[in-house]
Amino acid sequence: MENLWQIGQKINIEASRVRLCEPMRLHTTFRIGGPADLFVEVRSAEELSRCLAVLDREGLPWFILGGGANILVGDKGIRGAVLHLGGMDSLRPAEGGIWAEAGTSVDRLCMEFLARGLGGVENFYGMPGSLGGAVYMNARCYDQDISSSILGLVALSPRGEVRELAVDPKDGALWSYKRSPFQPSGPYAGWTVLSALMAGIPSDASRVASIMRSRRQDRISKGHYDFPSAGSMFKNDRSFGMPSGVLIDRLGLKGRRIGDAGVSVRHGNIFVNLGQATATDMRSLISLVQEKVLKAYGRSLEPEVLQIGEF
């Protein structure tokens, strides 16, 4: 612990933003997760670059955290450092749309578009998490991929270089369903998204607001906000002929639980923390549902939620 604190001091960020043994359940939408050895709140690209330089020099592994959605952190926590980008959340208008930093919440981005009379991202309103995480996962809502709204990207290379990337959102080799060039198999694996220029289309504000309200209401009706969750648990494989949630529902698995980890009673693809769920409980429930779907339909459900840390 003393060595970790010394590493934290070398980062040269105010002490209140550098913490040891930080419970990750406080920083994930599942409200699940053990402690991170070292937790750093980062507020700028310069701070992030400095953090990574120190951590790499010290040989300490690190993980980038945005809004804490779409992840399940193990009960034993995360070894090494967690760099939380929540403080990197500035927005500024630009030609063609709005530049937004990676830590900006998706909801805030949508509200900024609405305030400026712009459309283009309203389908994502109500989705938990940050813009950086949405870009990394190439989030998809109501048949729209987030990549379709990206005009430009700035990212930090593994060597600490800040670069604007030419990543054509129409390039199927870079972007596809829930795939981005920043994921492990992509050409920019190991790069960290710093900001994105999101395309804005001049639109009638009342129409945009109406769509945003309908998207949030749809999520409410499906139980997205009833209990802590990470969003959709499994990706939808179009070859199945039906969404993953329908497969799960048809097997009568809505409401199934292990400990306090449960499948929502309203939607088969929403897994929830009913109180004091552990990561082990949730992982067991995920496996149980996968096994039953495989046995009944011969289909392998691919988790969308990333499992991080030690279980």
GROMACS .gro file of C-alpha atoms in nm:
model
  311
    1MET     CA    1   0.000   0.000   0.000
    2GLU     CA    2   0.285   0.237   0.080
    3ASN     CA    3   0.432   0.176  -0.265
    4LEU     CA    4   0.094   0.244  -0.428
    5TRP     CA    5   0.061   0.571  -0.239
    6GLN     CA    6   0.409   0.672  -0.351
    7ILE     CA    7   0.311   0.599  -0.711
    8GLY     CA    8  -0.003   0.807  -0.661
    9GLN     CA    9   0.206   1.099  -0.539
   10LYS     CA   10   0.432   1.076  -0.844
   11ILE     CA   11   0.130   1.141  -1.065
   12ASN     CA   12   0.122   1.489  -0.912
   13ILE     CA   13  -0.255   1.530  -0.884
   14GLU     CA   14  -0.418   1.682  -0.576
   15ALA     CA   15  -0.447   1.425  -0.297
   16SER     CA   16  -0.829   1.432  -0.279
   17ARG     CA   17  -0.843   1.287  -0.631
   18VAL     CA   18  -0.605   0.998  -0.562
   19ARG     CA   19  -0.740   0.724  -0.339
   20LEU     CA   20  -0.640   0.375  -0.227
   21CYS     CA   21  -0.879   0.077  -0.206
   22GLU     CA   22  -1.169   0.266  -0.363
   23PRO     CA   23  -1.488   0.050  -0.375
   24MET     CA   24  -1.584   0.014  -0.740
   25ARG     CA   25  -1.948  -0.044  -0.648
   26LEU     CA   26  -1.960   0.335  -0.596
   27HIS     CA   27  -1.863   0.393  -0.958
   28THR     CA   28  -2.059   0.136  -1.160
   29THR     CA   29  -2.423   0.143  -1.264
   30PHE     CA   30  -2.457  -0.217  -1.139
   31ARG     CA   31  -2.348  -0.095  -0.791
   32ILE     CA   32  -2.127  -0.404  -0.779
   33GLY     CA   33  -1.750  -0.437  -0.749
   34GLY     CA   34  -1.461  -0.472  -0.506
   35PRO     CA   35  -1.183  -0.219  -0.444
   36ALA     CA   36  -0.946  -0.070  -0.697
   37ASP     CA   37  -0.591  -0.064  -0.563
   38LEU     CA   38  -0.540   0.293  -0.683
   39PHE     CA   39  -0.820   0.523  -0.802
   40VAL     CA   40  -0.746   0.852  -0.976
   41GLU     CA   41  -0.996   1.117  -1.086
   42VAL     CA   42  -0.863   1.265  -1.409
   43ARG     CA   43  -0.980   1.604  -1.536
   44SER     CA   44  -0.777   1.669  -1.850
   45ALA     CA   45  -0.590   1.501  -2.134
   46GLU     CA   46  -0.266   1.634  -1.990
   47GLU     CA   47  -0.337   1.471  -1.654
   48LEU     CA   48  -0.428   1.144  -1.823
   49SER     CA   49  -0.107   1.144  -2.025
   50ARG     CA   50   0.094   1.213  -1.709
   51CYS     CA   51  -0.085   0.933  -1.521
   52LEU     CA   52  -0.017   0.678  -1.793
   53ALA     CA   53   0.349   0.777  -1.817
   54VAL     CA   54   0.398   0.721  -1.444
   55LEU     CA   55   0.199   0.398  -1.432
   56ASP     CA   56   0.377   0.249  -1.731
   57ARG     CA   57   0.714   0.347  -1.585
   58GLU     CA   58   0.621   0.182  -1.254
   59GLY     CA   59   0.483  -0.127  -1.426
   60LEU     CA   60   0.136  -0.083  -1.276
   61PRO     CA   61  -0.158  -0.199  -1.490
   62TRP     CA   62  -0.441   0.048  -1.546
   63PHE     CA   63  -0.803   0.061  -1.654
   64ILE     CA   64  -0.994   0.356  -1.800
   65LEU     CA   65  -1.336   0.417  -1.639
   66GLY     CA   66  -1.606   0.640  -1.780
   67GLY     CA   67  -1.965   0.634  -1.658
   68GLY     CA   68  -1.937   0.284  -1.515
   69ALA     CA   69  -2.207   0.137  -1.741
   70ASN     CA   70  -2.169  -0.186  -1.937
   71ILE     CA   71  -1.918  -0.336  -1.693
   72LEU     CA   72  -1.927  -0.594  -1.416
   73VAL     CA   73  -1.637  -0.554  -1.173
   74GLY     CA   74  -1.527  -0.862  -0.978
   75ASP     CA   75  -1.581  -0.892  -0.603
   76LYS     CA   76  -1.205  -0.888  -0.540
   77GLY     CA   77  -1.173  -0.561  -0.727
   78ILE     CA   78  -0.919  -0.432  -0.976
   79ARG     CA   79  -0.545  -0.472  -0.938
   80GLY     CA   80  -0.350  -0.168  -1.039
   81ALA     CA   81  -0.499   0.173  -1.114
   82VAL     CA   82  -0.841   0.289  -1.227
   83LEU     CA   83  -0.837   0.622  -1.407
   84HIS     CA   84  -1.179   0.782  -1.390
   85LEU     CA   85  -1.245   1.030  -1.673
   86GLY     CA   86  -1.568   1.171  -1.528
   87GLY     CA   87  -1.405   1.511  -1.486
   88MET     CA   88  -1.325   1.531  -1.857
   89ASP     CA   89  -1.670   1.652  -1.956
   90SER     CA   90  -1.639   1.980  -2.142
   91LEU     CA   91  -1.854   2.062  -2.445
   92ARG     CA   92  -1.798   2.322  -2.715
   93PRO     CA   93  -1.978   2.404  -3.039
   94ALA     CA   94  -1.793   2.344  -3.364
   95GLU     CA   95  -1.863   2.350  -3.733
   96GLY     CA   96  -2.095   2.062  -3.804
   97GLY     CA   97  -2.179   1.978  -3.445
   98ILE     CA   98  -2.036   1.968  -3.093
   99TRP     CA   99  -1.699   1.857  -2.959
  100ALA     CA  100  -1.750   1.659  -2.638
  101GLU     CA  101  -1.491   1.514  -2.403
  102ALA     CA  102  -1.496   1.144  -2.327
  103GLY     CA  103  -1.627   1.181  -1.972
  104THR     CA  104  -1.940   1.366  -2.084
  105SER     CA  105  -2.253   1.173  -1.996
  106VAL     CA  106  -2.462   1.066  -2.294
  107ASP     CA  107  -2.768   1.234  -2.144
  108ARG     CA  108  -2.584   1.565  -2.106
  109LEU     CA  109  -2.468   1.547  -2.467
  110CYS     CA  110  -2.827   1.490  -2.581
  111MET     CA  111  -2.950   1.785  -2.373
  112GLU     CA  112  -2.679   2.008  -2.522
  113PHE     CA  113  -2.791   1.911  -2.872
  114LEU     CA  114  -3.151   1.994  -2.781
  115ALA     CA  115  -3.055   2.330  -2.630
  116ARG     CA  116  -2.878   2.424  -2.954
  117GLY     CA  117  -3.163   2.312  -3.179
  118LEU     CA  118  -2.968   2.016  -3.311
  119GLY     CA  119  -3.071   1.659  -3.380
  120GLY     CA  120  -2.865   1.349  -3.443
  121VAL     CA  121  -2.817   1.180  -3.106
  122GLU     CA  122  -3.167   1.187  -2.955
  123ASN     CA  123  -3.202   0.809  -2.988
  124PHE     CA  124  -2.936   0.771  -2.719
  125TYR     CA  125  -3.117   0.976  -2.456
  126GLY     CA  126  -3.162   0.775  -2.139
  127MET     CA  127  -2.867   0.545  -2.209
  128PRO     CA  128  -2.639   0.534  -1.904
  129GLY     CA  129  -2.268   0.595  -1.928
  130SER     CA  130  -2.025   0.834  -2.091
  131LEU     CA  131  -1.951   0.929  -2.449
  132GLY     CA  132  -1.608   0.766  -2.437
  133GLY     CA  133  -1.760   0.434  -2.335
  134ALA     CA  134  -2.029   0.466  -2.600
  135VAL     CA  135  -1.765   0.524  -2.869
  136TYR     CA  136  -1.552   0.234  -2.743
  137MET     CA  137  -1.851  -0.002  -2.756
  138ASN     CA  138  -2.003   0.161  -3.065
  139ALA     CA  139  -2.326   0.178  -2.868
  140ARG     CA  140  -2.646   0.110  -3.058
  141CYS     CA  141  -2.991   0.242  -2.972
  142TYR     CA  142  -3.307   0.216  -3.180
  143ASP     CA  143  -3.117   0.094  -3.487
  144GLN     CA  144  -2.862   0.376  -3.473
  145ASP     CA  145  -2.491   0.321  -3.402
  146ILE     CA  146  -2.311   0.603  -3.221
  147SER     CA  147  -2.042   0.585  -3.491
  148SER     CA  148  -2.292   0.722  -3.743
  149SER     CA  149  -2.276   1.058  -3.563
  150ILE     CA  150  -1.897   1.084  -3.533
  151LEU     CA  151  -1.726   1.346  -3.748
  152GLY     CA  152  -1.390   1.344  -3.572
  153LEU     CA  153  -1.204   1.180  -3.285
  154VAL     CA  154  -0.910   1.278  -3.067
  155ALA     CA  155  -0.735   0.996  -2.883
  156LEU     CA  156  -0.429   0.926  -2.673
  157SER     CA  157  -0.189   0.667  -2.810
  158PRO     CA  158  -0.021   0.404  -2.589
  159ARG     CA  159   0.296   0.616  -2.624
  160GLY     CA  160   0.123   0.922  -2.482
  161GLU     CA  161   0.069   1.108  -2.810
  162VAL     CA  162  -0.252   1.307  -2.856
  163ARG     CA  163  -0.374   1.265  -3.214
  164GLU     CA  164  -0.680   1.340  -3.419
  165LEU     CA  165  -0.779   1.019  -3.592
  166ALA     CA  166  -0.929   0.979  -3.936
  167VAL     CA  167  -1.173   0.698  -3.864
  168ASP     CA  168  -1.446   0.691  -4.125
  169PRO     CA  169  -1.772   0.590  -3.952
  170LYS     CA  170  -1.881   0.424  -4.275
  171ASP     CA  171  -1.576   0.196  -4.283
  172GLY     CA  172  -1.709  -0.149  -4.200
  173ALA     CA  173  -1.358  -0.270  -4.123
  174LEU     CA  174  -1.344  -0.022  -3.832
  175TRP     CA  175  -1.704  -0.003  -3.713
  176SER     CA  176  -1.978  -0.262  -3.697
  177TYR     CA  177  -2.246  -0.379  -3.456
  178LYS     CA  178  -2.106  -0.316  -3.105
  179ARG     CA  179  -1.752  -0.309  -3.251
  180SER     CA  180  -1.509  -0.018  -3.272
  181PRO     CA  181  -1.144   0.028  -3.375
  182PHE     CA  182  -1.055   0.078  -3.006
  183GLN     CA  183  -1.149  -0.273  -2.895
  184PRO     CA  184  -0.877  -0.542  -2.858
  185SER     CA  185  -0.898  -0.665  -3.218
  186GLY     CA  186  -0.910  -0.315  -3.367
  187PRO     CA  187  -0.629  -0.105  -3.520
  188TYR     CA  188  -0.646   0.140  -3.229
  189ALA     CA  189  -0.648  -0.113  -2.947
  190GLY     CA  190  -0.478   0.043  -2.645
  191TRP     CA  191  -0.570   0.397  -2.750
  192THR     CA  192  -0.792   0.607  -2.523
  193VAL     CA  193  -1.071   0.822  -2.664
  194LEU     CA  194  -1.032   1.180  -2.538
  195SER     CA  195  -1.305   1.362  -2.729
  196ALA     CA  196  -1.535   1.334  -3.027
  197LEU     CA  197  -1.692   1.575  -3.271
  198MET     CA  198  -2.054   1.469  -3.285
  199ALA     CA  199  -2.252   1.565  -3.594
  200GLY     CA  200  -2.546   1.795  -3.531
  201ILE     CA  201  -2.837   1.841  -3.773
  202PRO     CA  202  -3.039   2.164  -3.739
  203SER     CA  203  -3.376   2.036  -3.623
  204ASP     CA  204  -3.705   2.143  -3.471
  205ALA     CA  205  -3.650   2.139  -3.095
  206SER     CA  206  -4.001   2.017  -3.018
  207ARG     CA  207  -3.953   1.716  -3.246
  208VAL     CA  208  -3.615   1.631  -3.089
  209ALA     CA  209  -3.758   1.669  -2.737
  210SER     CA  210  -4.052   1.444  -2.826
  211ILE     CA  211  -3.819   1.169  -2.947
  212MET     CA  212  -3.604   1.202  -2.635
  213ARG     CA  213  -3.910   1.170  -2.411
  214SER     CA  214  -4.028   0.863  -2.601
  215ARG     CA  215  -3.687   0.696  -2.575
  216ARG     CA  216  -3.670   0.750  -2.202
  217GLN     CA  217  -4.029   0.634  -2.156
  218ASP     CA  218  -3.954   0.319  -2.354
  219ARG     CA  219  -3.659   0.246  -2.124
  220ILE     CA  220  -3.879   0.306  -1.820
  221SER     CA  221  -4.142   0.065  -1.953
  222LYS     CA  222  -3.874  -0.203  -1.998
  223GLY     CA  223  -3.751  -0.164  -1.641
  224HIS     CA  224  -3.412  -0.011  -1.719
  225TYR     CA  225  -3.425   0.208  -1.409
  226ASP     CA  226  -3.611  -0.017  -1.164
  227PHE     CA  227  -3.289  -0.148  -1.010
  228PRO     CA  228  -2.916  -0.094  -1.071
  229SER     CA  229  -2.817  -0.254  -1.399
  230ALA     CA  230  -2.549  -0.231  -1.666
  231GLY     CA  231  -2.790  -0.198  -1.958
  232SER     CA  232  -2.847  -0.482  -2.202
  233MET     CA  233  -2.659  -0.793  -2.091
  234PHE     CA  234  -2.624  -0.970  -2.428
  235LYS     CA  235  -2.568  -0.853  -2.783
  236ASN     CA  236  -2.841  -0.923  -3.037
  237ASP     CA  237  -2.730  -1.165  -3.306
  238ARG     CA  238  -2.944  -1.093  -3.612
  239SER     CA  239  -2.902  -1.452  -3.734
  240PHE     CA  240  -3.111  -1.566  -3.434
  241GLY     CA  241  -3.419  -1.415  -3.594
  242MET     CA  242  -3.519  -1.250  -3.267
  243PRO     CA  243  -3.357  -1.032  -2.996
  244SER     CA  244  -3.173  -1.198  -2.708
  245GLY     CA  245  -3.435  -1.074  -2.464
  246VAL     CA  246  -3.709  -1.260  -2.651
  247LEU     CA  247  -3.511  -1.586  -2.642
  248ILE     CA  248  -3.466  -1.545  -2.266
  249ASP     CA  249  -3.831  -1.453  -2.214
  250ARG     CA  250  -3.956  -1.755  -2.409
  251LEU     CA  251  -3.764  -1.981  -2.173
  252GLY     CA  252  -3.948  -1.828  -1.878
  253LEU     CA  253  -3.632  -1.679  -1.732
  254LYS     CA  254  -3.761  -1.331  -1.655
  255GLY     CA  255  -3.749  -1.294  -1.278
  256ARG     CA  256  -3.493  -1.574  -1.238
  257ARG     CA  257  -3.238  -1.491  -0.971
  258ILE     CA  258  -2.925  -1.613  -0.798
  259GLY     CA  259  -2.882  -1.436  -0.470
  260ASP     CA  260  -2.969  -1.072  -0.538
  261ALA     CA  261  -2.868  -1.095  -0.904
  262GLY     CA  262  -3.179  -1.119  -1.117
  263VAL     CA  263  -3.319  -1.113  -1.468
  264SER     CA  264  -3.563  -0.822  -1.484
  265VAL     CA  265  -3.929  -0.921  -1.461
  266ARG     CA  266  -3.994  -0.670  -1.739
  267HIS     CA  267  -3.721  -0.748  -1.994
  268GLY     CA  268  -3.522  -1.066  -2.048
  269ASN     CA  269  -3.202  -0.889  -2.151
  270ILE     CA  270  -3.183  -0.659  -1.850
  271PHE     CA  271  -3.000  -0.810  -1.552
  272VAL     CA  272  -3.041  -0.624  -1.224
  273ASN     CA  273  -2.895  -0.589  -0.877
  274LEU     CA  274  -3.193  -0.645  -0.648
  275GLY     CA  275  -3.010  -0.528  -0.339
  276GLN     CA  276  -2.677  -0.677  -0.240
  277ALA     CA  277  -2.584  -0.878  -0.547
  278THR     CA  278  -2.225  -0.989  -0.577
  279ALA     CA  279  -2.028  -1.013  -0.899
  280THR     CA  280  -2.012  -1.389  -0.842
  281ASP     CA  281  -2.393  -1.404  -0.824
  282MET     CA  282  -2.426  -1.203  -1.144
  283ARG     CA  283  -2.163  -1.407  -1.325
  284SER     CA  284  -2.341  -1.729  -1.225
  285LEU     CA  285  -2.673  -1.593  -1.351
  286ILE     CA  286  -2.516  -1.494  -1.683
  287SER     CA  287  -2.376  -1.845  -1.725
  288LEU     CA  288  -2.707  -2.006  -1.630
  289VAL     CA  289  -2.898  -1.807  -1.893
  290GLN     CA  290  -2.633  -1.876  -2.158
  291GLU     CA  291  -2.650  -2.250  -2.087
  292LYS     CA  292  -3.029  -2.263  -2.108
  293VAL     CA  293  -3.044  -2.065  -2.434
  294LEU     CA  294  -2.769  -2.282  -2.586
  295LYS     CA  295  -2.948  -2.601  -2.486
  296ALA     CA  296  -3.290  -2.484  -2.608
  297TYR     CA  297  -3.192  -2.299  -2.926
  298GLY     CA  298  -2.833  -2.397  -3.003
  299ARG     CA  299  -2.742  -2.028  -2.981
  300SER     CA  300  -2.447  -1.884  -2.790
  301LEU     CA  301  -2.534  -1.549  -2.633
  302GLU     CA  302  -2.239  -1.307  -2.639
  303PRO     CA  303  -2.227  -1.075  -2.336
  304GLU     CA  304  -2.221  -0.706  -2.411
  305VAL     CA  305  -2.126  -0.626  -2.052
  306LEU     CA  306  -1.751  -0.646  -1.997
  307GLN     CA  307  -1.625  -0.842  -1.696
  308ILE     CA  308  -1.340  -0.652  -1.532
  309GLY     CA  309  -1.104  -0.730  -1.244
  310GLU     CA  310  -1.075  -1.031  -1.016
  311PHE     CA  311  -1.370  -1.254  -0.930
   0.00000   0.00000   0.00000
